[in-house]
JSON list of C-alpha atoms in Angstrom, two decimals:
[
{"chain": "A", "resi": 279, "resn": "UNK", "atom": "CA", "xyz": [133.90, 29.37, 54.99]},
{"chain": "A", "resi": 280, "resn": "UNK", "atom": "CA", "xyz": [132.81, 31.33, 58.06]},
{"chain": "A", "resi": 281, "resn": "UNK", "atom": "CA", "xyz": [136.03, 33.20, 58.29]},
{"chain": "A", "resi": 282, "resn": "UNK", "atom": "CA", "xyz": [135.81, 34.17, 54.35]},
{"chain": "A", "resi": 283, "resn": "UNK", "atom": "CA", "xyz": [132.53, 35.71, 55.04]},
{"chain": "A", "resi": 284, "resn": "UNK", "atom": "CA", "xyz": [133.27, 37.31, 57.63]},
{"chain": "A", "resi": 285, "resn": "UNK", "atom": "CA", "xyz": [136.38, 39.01, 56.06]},
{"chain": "A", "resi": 286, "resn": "UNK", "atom": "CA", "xyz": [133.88, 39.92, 52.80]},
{"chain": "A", "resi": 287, "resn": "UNK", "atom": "CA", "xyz": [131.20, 41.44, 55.37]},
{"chain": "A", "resi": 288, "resn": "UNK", "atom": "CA", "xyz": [134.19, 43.65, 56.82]},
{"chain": "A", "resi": 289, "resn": "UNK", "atom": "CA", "xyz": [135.54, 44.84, 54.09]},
{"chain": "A", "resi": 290, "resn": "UNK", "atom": "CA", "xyz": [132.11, 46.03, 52.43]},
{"chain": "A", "resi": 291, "resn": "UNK", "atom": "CA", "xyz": [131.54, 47.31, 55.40]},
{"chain": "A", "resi": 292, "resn": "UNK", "atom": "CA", "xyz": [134.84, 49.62, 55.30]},
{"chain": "A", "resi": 293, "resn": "UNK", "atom": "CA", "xyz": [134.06, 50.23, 51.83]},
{"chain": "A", "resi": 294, "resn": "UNK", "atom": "CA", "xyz": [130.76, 51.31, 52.26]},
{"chain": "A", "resi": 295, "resn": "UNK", "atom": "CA", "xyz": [131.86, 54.08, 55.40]},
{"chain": "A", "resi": 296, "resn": "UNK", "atom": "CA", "xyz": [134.53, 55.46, 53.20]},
{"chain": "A", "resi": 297, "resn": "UNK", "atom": "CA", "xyz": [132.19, 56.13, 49.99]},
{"chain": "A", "resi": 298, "resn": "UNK", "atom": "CA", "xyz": [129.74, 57.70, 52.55]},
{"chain": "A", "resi": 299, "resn": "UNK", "atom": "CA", "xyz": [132.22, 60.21, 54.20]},
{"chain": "A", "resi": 300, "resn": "UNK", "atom": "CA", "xyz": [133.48, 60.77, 50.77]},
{"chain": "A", "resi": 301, "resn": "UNK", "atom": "CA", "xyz": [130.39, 61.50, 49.31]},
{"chain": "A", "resi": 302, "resn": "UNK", "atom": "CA", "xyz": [129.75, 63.70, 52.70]},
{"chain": "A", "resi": 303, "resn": "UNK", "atom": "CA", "xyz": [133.17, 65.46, 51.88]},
{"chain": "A", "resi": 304, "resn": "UNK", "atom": "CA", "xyz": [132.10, 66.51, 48.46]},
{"chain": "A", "resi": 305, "resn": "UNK", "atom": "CA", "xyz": [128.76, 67.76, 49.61]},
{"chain": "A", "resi": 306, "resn": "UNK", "atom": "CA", "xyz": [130.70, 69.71, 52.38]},
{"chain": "A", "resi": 307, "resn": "UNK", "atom": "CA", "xyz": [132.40, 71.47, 49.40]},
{"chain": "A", "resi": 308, "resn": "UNK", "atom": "CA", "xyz": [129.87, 71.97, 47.00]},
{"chain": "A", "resi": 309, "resn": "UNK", "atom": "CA", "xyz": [128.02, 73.56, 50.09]},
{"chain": "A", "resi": 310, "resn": "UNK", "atom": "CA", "xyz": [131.65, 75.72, 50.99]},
{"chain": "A", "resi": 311, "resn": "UNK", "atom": "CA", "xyz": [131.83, 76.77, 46.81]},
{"chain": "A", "resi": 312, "resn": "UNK", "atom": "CA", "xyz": [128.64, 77.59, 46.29]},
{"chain": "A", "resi": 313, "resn": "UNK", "atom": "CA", "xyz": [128.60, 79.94, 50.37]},
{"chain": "A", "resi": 314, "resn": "UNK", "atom": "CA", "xyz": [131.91, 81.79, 48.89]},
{"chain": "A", "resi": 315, "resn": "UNK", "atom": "CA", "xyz": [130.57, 82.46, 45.70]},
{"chain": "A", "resi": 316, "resn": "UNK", "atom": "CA", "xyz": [127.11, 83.76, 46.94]},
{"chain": "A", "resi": 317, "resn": "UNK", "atom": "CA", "xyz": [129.08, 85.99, 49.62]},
{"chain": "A", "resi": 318, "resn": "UNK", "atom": "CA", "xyz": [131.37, 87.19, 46.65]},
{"chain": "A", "resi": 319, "resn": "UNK", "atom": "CA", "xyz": [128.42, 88.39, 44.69]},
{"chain": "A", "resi": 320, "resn": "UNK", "atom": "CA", "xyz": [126.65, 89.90, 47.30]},
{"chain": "A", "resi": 321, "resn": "UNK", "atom": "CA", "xyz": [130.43, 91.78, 48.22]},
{"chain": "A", "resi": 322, "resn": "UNK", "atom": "CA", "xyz": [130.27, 92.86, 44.98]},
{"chain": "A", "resi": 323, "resn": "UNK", "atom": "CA", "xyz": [127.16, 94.18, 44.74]},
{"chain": "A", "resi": 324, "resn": "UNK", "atom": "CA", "xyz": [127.91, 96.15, 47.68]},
{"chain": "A", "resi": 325, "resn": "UNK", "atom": "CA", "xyz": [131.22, 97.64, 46.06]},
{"chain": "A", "resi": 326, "resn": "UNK", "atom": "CA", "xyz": [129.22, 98.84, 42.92]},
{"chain": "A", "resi": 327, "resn": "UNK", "atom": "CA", "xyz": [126.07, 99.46, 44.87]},
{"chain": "A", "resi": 328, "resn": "UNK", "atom": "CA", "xyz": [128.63, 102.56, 47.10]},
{"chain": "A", "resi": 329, "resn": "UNK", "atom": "CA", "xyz": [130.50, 103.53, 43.78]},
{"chain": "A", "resi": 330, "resn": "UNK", "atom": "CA", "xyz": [129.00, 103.03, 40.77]},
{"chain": "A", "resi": 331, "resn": "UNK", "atom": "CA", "xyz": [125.35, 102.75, 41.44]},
{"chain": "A", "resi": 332, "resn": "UNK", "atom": "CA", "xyz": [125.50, 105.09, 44.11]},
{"chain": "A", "resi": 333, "resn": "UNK", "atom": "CA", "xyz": [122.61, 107.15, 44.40]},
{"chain": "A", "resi": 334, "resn": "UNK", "atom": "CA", "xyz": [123.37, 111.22, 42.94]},
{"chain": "A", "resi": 335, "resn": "UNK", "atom": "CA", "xyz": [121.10, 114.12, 42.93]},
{"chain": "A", "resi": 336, "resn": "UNK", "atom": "CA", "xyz": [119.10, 115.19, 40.21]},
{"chain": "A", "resi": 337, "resn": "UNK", "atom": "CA", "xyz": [121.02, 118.37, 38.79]},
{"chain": "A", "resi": 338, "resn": "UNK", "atom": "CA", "xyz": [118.68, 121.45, 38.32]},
{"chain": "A", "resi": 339, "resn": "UNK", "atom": "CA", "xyz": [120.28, 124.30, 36.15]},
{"chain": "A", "resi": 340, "resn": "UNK", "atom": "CA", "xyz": [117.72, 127.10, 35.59]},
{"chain": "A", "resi": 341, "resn": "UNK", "atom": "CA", "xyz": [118.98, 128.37, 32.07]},
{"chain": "A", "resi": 342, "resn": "UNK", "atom": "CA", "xyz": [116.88, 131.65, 31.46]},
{"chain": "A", "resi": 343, "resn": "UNK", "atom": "CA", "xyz": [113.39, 132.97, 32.84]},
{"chain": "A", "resi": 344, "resn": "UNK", "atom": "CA", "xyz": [111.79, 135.49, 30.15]},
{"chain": "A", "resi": 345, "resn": "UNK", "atom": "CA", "xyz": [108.83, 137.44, 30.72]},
{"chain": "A", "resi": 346, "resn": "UNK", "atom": "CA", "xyz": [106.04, 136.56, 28.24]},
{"chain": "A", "resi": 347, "resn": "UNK", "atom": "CA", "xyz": [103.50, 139.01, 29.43]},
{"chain": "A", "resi": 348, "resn": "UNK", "atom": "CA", "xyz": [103.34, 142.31, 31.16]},
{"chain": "A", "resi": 349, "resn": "UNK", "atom": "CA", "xyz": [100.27, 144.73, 31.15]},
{"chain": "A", "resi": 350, "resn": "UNK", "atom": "CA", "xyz": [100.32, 147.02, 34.09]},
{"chain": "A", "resi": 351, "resn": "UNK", "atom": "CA", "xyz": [97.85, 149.79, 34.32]},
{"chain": "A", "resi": 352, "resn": "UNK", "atom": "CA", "xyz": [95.67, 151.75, 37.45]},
{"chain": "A", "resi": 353, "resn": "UNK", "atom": "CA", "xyz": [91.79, 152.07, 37.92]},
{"chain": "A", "resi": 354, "resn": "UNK", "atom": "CA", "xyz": [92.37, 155.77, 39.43]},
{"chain": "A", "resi": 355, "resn": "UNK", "atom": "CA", "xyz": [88.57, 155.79, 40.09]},
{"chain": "A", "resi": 356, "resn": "UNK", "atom": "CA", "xyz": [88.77, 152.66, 42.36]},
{"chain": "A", "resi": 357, "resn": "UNK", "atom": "CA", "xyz": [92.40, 153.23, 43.57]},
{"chain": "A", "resi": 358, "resn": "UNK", "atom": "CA", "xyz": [93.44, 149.91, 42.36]},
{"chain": "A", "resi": 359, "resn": "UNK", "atom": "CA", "xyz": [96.66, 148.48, 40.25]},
{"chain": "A", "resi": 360, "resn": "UNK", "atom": "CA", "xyz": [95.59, 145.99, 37.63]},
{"chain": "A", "resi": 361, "resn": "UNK", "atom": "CA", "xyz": [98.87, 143.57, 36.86]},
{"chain": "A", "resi": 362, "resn": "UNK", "atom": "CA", "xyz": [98.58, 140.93, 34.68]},
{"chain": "A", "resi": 363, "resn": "UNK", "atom": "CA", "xyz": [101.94, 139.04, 34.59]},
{"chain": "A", "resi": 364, "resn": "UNK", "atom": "CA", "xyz": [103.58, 135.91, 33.24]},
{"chain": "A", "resi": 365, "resn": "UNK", "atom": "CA", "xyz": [106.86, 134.44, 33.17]},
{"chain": "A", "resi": 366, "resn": "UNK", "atom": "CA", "xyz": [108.84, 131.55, 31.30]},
{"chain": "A", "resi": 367, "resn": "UNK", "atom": "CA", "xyz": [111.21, 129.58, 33.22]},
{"chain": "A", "resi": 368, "resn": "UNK", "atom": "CA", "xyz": [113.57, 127.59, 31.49]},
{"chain": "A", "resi": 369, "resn": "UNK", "atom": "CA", "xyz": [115.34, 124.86, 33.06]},
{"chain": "A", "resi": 370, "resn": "UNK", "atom": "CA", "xyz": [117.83, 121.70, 32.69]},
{"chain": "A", "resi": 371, "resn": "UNK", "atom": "CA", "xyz": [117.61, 118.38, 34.72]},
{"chain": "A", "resi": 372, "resn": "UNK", "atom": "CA", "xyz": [120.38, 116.49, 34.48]},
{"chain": "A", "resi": 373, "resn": "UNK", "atom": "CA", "xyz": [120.49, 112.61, 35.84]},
{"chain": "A", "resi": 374, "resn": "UNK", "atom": "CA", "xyz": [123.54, 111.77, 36.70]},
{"chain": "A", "resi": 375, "resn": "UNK", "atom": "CA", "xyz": [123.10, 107.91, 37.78]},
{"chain": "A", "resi": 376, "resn": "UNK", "atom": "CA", "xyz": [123.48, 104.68, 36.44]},
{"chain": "A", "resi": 377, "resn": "UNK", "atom": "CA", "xyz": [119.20, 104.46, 36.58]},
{"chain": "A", "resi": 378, "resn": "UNK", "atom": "CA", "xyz": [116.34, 106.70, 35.10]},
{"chain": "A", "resi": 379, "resn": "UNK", "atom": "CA", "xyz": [115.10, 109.35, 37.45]},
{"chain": "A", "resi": 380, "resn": "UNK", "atom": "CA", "xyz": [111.42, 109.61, 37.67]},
{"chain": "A", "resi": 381, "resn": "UNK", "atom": "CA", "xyz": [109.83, 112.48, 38.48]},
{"chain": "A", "resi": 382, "resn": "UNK", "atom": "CA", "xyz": [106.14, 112.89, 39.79]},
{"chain": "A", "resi": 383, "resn": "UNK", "atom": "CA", "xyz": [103.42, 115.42, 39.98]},
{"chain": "A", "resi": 384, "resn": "UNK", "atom": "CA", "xyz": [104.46, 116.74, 43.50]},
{"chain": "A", "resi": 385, "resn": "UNK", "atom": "CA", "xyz": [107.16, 118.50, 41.22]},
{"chain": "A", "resi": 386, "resn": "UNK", "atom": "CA", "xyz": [105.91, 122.49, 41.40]},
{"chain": "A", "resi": 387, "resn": "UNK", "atom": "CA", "xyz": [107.10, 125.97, 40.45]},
{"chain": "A", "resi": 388, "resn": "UNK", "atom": "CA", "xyz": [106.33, 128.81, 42.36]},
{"chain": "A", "resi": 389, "resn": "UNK", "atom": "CA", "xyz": [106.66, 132.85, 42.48]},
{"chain": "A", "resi": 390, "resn": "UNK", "atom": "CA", "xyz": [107.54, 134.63, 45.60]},
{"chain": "A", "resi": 391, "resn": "UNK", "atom": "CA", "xyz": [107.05, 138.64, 46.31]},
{"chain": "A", "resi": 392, "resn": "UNK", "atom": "CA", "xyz": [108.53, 139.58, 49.32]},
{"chain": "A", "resi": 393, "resn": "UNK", "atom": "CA", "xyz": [107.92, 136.19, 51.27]},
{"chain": "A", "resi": 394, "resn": "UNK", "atom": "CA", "xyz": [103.99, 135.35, 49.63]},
{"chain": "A", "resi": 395, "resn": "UNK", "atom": "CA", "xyz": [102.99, 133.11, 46.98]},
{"chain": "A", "resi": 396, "resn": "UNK", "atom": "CA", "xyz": [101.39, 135.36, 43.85]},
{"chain": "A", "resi": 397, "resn": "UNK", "atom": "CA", "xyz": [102.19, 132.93, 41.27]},
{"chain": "A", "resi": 398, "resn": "UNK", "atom": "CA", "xyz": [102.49, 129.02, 40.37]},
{"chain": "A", "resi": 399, "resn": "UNK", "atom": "CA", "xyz": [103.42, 127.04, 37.33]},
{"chain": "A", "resi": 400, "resn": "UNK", "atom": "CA", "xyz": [102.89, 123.00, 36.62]},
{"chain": "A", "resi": 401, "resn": "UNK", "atom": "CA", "xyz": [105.52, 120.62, 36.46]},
{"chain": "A", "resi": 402, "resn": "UNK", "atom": "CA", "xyz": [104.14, 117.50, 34.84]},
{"chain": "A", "resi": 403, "resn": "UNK", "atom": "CA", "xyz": [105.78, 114.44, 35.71]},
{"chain": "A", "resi": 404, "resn": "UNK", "atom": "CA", "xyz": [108.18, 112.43, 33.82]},
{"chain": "A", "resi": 405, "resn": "UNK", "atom": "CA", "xyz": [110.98, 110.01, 33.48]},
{"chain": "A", "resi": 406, "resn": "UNK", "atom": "CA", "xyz": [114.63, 111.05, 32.74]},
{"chain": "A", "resi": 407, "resn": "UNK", "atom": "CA", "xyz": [116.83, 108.24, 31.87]},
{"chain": "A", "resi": 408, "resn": "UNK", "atom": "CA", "xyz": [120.36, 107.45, 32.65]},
{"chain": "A", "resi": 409, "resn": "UNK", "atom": "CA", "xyz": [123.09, 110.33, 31.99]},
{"chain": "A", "resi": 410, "resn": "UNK", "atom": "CA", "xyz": [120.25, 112.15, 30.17]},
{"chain": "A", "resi": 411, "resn": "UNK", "atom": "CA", "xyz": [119.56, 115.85, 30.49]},
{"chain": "A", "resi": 412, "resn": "UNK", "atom": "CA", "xyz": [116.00, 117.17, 29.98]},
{"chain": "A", "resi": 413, "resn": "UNK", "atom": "CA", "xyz": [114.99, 120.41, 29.22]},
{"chain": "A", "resi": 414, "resn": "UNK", "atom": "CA", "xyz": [111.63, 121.98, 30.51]},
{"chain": "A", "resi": 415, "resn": "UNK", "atom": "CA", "xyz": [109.50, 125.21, 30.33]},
{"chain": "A", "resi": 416, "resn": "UNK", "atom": "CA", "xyz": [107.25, 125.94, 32.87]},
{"chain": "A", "resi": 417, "resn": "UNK", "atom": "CA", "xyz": [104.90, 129.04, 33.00]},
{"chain": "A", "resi": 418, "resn": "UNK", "atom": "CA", "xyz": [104.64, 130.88, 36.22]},
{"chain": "A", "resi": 419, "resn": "UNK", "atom": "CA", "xyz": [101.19, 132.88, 35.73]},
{"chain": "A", "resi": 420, "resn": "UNK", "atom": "CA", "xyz": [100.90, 135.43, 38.89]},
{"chain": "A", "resi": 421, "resn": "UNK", "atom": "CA", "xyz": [97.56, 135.66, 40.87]},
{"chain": "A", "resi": 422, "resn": "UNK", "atom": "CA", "xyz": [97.21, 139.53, 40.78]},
{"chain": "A", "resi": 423, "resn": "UNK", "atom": "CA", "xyz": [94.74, 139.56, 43.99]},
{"chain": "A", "resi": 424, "resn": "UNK", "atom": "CA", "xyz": [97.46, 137.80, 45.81]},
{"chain": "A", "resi": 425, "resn": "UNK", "atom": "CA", "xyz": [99.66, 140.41, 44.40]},
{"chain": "A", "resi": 426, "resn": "UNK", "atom": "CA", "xyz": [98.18, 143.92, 44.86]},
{"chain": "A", "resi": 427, "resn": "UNK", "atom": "CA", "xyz": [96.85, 142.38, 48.02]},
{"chain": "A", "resi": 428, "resn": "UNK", "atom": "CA", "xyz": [100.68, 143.72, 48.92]},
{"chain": "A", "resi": 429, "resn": "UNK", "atom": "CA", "xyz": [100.70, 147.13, 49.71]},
{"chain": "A", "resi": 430, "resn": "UNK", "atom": "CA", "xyz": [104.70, 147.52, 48.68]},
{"chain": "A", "resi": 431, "resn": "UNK", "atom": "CA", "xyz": [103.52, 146.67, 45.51]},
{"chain": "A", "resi": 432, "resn": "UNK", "atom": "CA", "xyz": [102.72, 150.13, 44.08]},
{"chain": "A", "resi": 433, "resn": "UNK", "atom": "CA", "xyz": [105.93, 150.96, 45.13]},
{"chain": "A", "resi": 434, "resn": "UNK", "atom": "CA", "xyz": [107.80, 148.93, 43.23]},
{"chain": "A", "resi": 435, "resn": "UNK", "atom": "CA", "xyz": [105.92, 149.71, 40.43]},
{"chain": "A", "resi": 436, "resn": "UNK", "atom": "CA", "xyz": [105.77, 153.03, 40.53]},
{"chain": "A", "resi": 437, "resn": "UNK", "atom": "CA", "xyz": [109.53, 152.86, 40.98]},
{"chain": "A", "resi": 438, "resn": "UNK", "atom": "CA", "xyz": [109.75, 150.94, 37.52]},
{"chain": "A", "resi": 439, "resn": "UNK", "atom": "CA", "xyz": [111.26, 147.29, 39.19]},
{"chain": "A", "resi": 440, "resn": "UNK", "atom": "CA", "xyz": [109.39, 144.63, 40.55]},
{"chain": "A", "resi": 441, "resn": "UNK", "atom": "CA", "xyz": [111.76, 142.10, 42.51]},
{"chain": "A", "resi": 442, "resn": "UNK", "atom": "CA", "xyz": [110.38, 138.67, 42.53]},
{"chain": "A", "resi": 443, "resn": "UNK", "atom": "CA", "xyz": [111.54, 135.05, 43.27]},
{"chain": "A", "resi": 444, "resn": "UNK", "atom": "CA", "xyz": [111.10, 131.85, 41.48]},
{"chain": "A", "resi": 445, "resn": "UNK", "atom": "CA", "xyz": [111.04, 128.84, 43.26]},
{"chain": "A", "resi": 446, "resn": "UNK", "atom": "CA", "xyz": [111.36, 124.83, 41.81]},
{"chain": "A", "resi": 447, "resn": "UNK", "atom": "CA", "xyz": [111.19, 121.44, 43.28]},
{"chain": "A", "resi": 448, "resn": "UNK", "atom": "CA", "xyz": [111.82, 118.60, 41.25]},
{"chain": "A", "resi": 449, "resn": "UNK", "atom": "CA", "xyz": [110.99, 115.72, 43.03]},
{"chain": "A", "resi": 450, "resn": "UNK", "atom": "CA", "xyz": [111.45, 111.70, 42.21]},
{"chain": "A", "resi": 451, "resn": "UNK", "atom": "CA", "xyz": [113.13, 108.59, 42.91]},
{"chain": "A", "resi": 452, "resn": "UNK", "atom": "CA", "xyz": [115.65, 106.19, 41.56]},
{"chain": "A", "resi": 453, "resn": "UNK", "atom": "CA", "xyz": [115.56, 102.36, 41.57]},
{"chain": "A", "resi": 454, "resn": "UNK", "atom": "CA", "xyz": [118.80, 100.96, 42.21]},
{"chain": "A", "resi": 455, "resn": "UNK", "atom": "CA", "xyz": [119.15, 97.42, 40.44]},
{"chain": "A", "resi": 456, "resn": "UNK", "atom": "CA", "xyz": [115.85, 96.82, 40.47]},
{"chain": "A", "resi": 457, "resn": "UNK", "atom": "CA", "xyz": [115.88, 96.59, 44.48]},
{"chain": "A", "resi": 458, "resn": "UNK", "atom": "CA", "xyz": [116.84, 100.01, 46.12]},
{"chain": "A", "resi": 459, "resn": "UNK", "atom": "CA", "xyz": [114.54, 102.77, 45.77]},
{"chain": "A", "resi": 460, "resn": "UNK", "atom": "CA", "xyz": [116.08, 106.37, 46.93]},
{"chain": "A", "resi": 461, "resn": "UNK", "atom": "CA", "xyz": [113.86, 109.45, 46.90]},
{"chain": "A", "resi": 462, "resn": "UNK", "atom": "CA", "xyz": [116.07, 112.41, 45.31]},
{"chain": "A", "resi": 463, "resn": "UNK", "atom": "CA", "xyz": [115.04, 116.38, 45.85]},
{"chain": "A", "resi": 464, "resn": "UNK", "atom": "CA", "xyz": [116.22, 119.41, 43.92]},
{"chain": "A", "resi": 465, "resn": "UNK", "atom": "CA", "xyz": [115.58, 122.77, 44.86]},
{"chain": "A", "resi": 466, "resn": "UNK", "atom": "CA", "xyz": [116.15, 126.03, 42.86]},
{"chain": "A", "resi": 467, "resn": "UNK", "atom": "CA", "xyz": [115.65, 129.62, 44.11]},
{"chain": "A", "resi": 468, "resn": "UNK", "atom": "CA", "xyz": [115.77, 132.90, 41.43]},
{"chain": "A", "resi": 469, "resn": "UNK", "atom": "CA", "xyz": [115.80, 136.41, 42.80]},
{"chain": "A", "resi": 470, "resn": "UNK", "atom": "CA", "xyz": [114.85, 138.42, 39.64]},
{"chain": "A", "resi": 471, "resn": "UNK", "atom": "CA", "xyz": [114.23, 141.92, 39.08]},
{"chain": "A", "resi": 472, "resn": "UNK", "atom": "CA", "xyz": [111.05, 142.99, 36.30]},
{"chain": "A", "resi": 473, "resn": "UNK", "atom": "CA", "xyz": [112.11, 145.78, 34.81]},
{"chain": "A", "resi": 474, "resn": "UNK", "atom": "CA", "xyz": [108.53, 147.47, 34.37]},
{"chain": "A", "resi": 475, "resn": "UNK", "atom": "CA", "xyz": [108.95, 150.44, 31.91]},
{"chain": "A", "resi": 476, "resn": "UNK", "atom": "CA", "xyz": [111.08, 148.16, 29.67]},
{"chain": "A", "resi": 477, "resn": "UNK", "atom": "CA", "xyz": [109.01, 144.87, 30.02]},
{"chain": "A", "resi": 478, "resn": "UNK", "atom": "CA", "xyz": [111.88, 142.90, 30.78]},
{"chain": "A", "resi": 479, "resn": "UNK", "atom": "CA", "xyz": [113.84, 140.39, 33.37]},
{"chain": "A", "resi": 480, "resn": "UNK", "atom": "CA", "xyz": [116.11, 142.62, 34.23]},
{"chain": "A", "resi": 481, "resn": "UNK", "atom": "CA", "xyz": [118.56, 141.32, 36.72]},
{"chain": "A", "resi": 482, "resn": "UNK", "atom": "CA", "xyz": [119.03, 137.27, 38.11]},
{"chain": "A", "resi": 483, "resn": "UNK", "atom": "CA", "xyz": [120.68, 135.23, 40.39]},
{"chain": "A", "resi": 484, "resn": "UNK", "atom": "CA", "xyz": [120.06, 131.62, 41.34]},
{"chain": "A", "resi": 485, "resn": "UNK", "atom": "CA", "xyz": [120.94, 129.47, 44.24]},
{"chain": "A", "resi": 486, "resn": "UNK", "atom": "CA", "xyz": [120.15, 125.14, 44.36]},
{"chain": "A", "resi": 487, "resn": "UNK", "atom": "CA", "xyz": [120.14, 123.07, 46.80]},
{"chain": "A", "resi": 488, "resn": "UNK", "atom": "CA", "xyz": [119.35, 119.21, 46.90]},
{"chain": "A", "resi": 489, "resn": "UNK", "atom": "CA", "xyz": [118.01, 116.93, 49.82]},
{"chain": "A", "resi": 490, "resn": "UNK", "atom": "CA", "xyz": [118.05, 112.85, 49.51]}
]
């Protein structure tokens, strides 16, 4: 009766050691399955993350810049040129990823005369979304004491054309699935010439640049 027993205790015992590594078998690949298919998402997240989701600059087309205003006259007893100016800039912003762009208020517009700041426009801020193109018109109003505060100025005017440059910064962000936030800048530059007698834009050319 002793012997029995002793066989029955043995082989529960055996029993019992192989359902345990078995059981610590399946764990072991539950554990391996679930590792392989965690490091497969996260490999493809980084595939589509460096190709499709990539981050791309904003792209900044300046389409036309009319001149809205132009009075130009001189206060012969005080020697001094009164210019009132204003110009229209029209422009295209293009968001080439696979996530809106947003914009913010740090955005600006700015006129140039020979190296100084006479003008500025406002860019209000905004949200572009994905593959969209927006089109904007900002209004570049010059600060005539900043201007005639340049002595080349009666120059030009006198000559009948006013060069000038236009300046914009669009500046945002994109959030990349939710997780990856990349700050985008674009930059536009417009040497124009104002043709003064005529009261017109006579002459452009823009250059862009963009900075991530």
């Amino acid at each position: 009766m002793e012997v029995i027993s002793s066989k029955f205790n043995k082989s529960n015992t055996t029993t019992s050691t192989y359902d345990h590594h078995k059981r610590n078998t399946r764990r072991r690949n539950i554990f391996l399955a679930i590792t392989l298919i965690l490091l497969g998402v996260i490999i493809l997240l980084i595939i589509l993350y460096f190709t499709v989701f990539k981050p791309k600059h904003p792209v900044t087309t300046i389409n036309s810049i009319d001149l809205e205003d132009l009075q130009v006259s001189f206060d012969l007893p005080r020697l001094r040129l009164n210019l009132n100016l204003t110009l229209i800039v029209n422009l295209s912003i293009k968001n080439p990823n696979k996530a809106s762009f947003i914009y913010g208020n740090d955005s600006t517009s700015l006129l140039y005369y020979r190296n100084d700041v006479v003008g500025q426009g406002i860019l209000p801020g905004g949200k572009i979304s994905s593959g969209e193109t927006k089109v904007l018109d900002t209004k570049l109003v010059v600060l005539a004491d900043r201007l005639i505060a340049n002595s080349n100025v009666y120059t030009d005017v006198v000559s009948g054309m006013l060069p000038l440059t236009t300046y914009t910064k669009i500046s945002g962000k994109v959030s990349i699935l939710n997780s990856f936030k990349h700050h985008l800048v674009s930059y536009s530059w417009c040497d124009i010439v104002i043709d003064v007698m005529n009261q017109r834009v006579s002459n452009s050319g823009c250059r862009y640049k963009t900075k991530f």
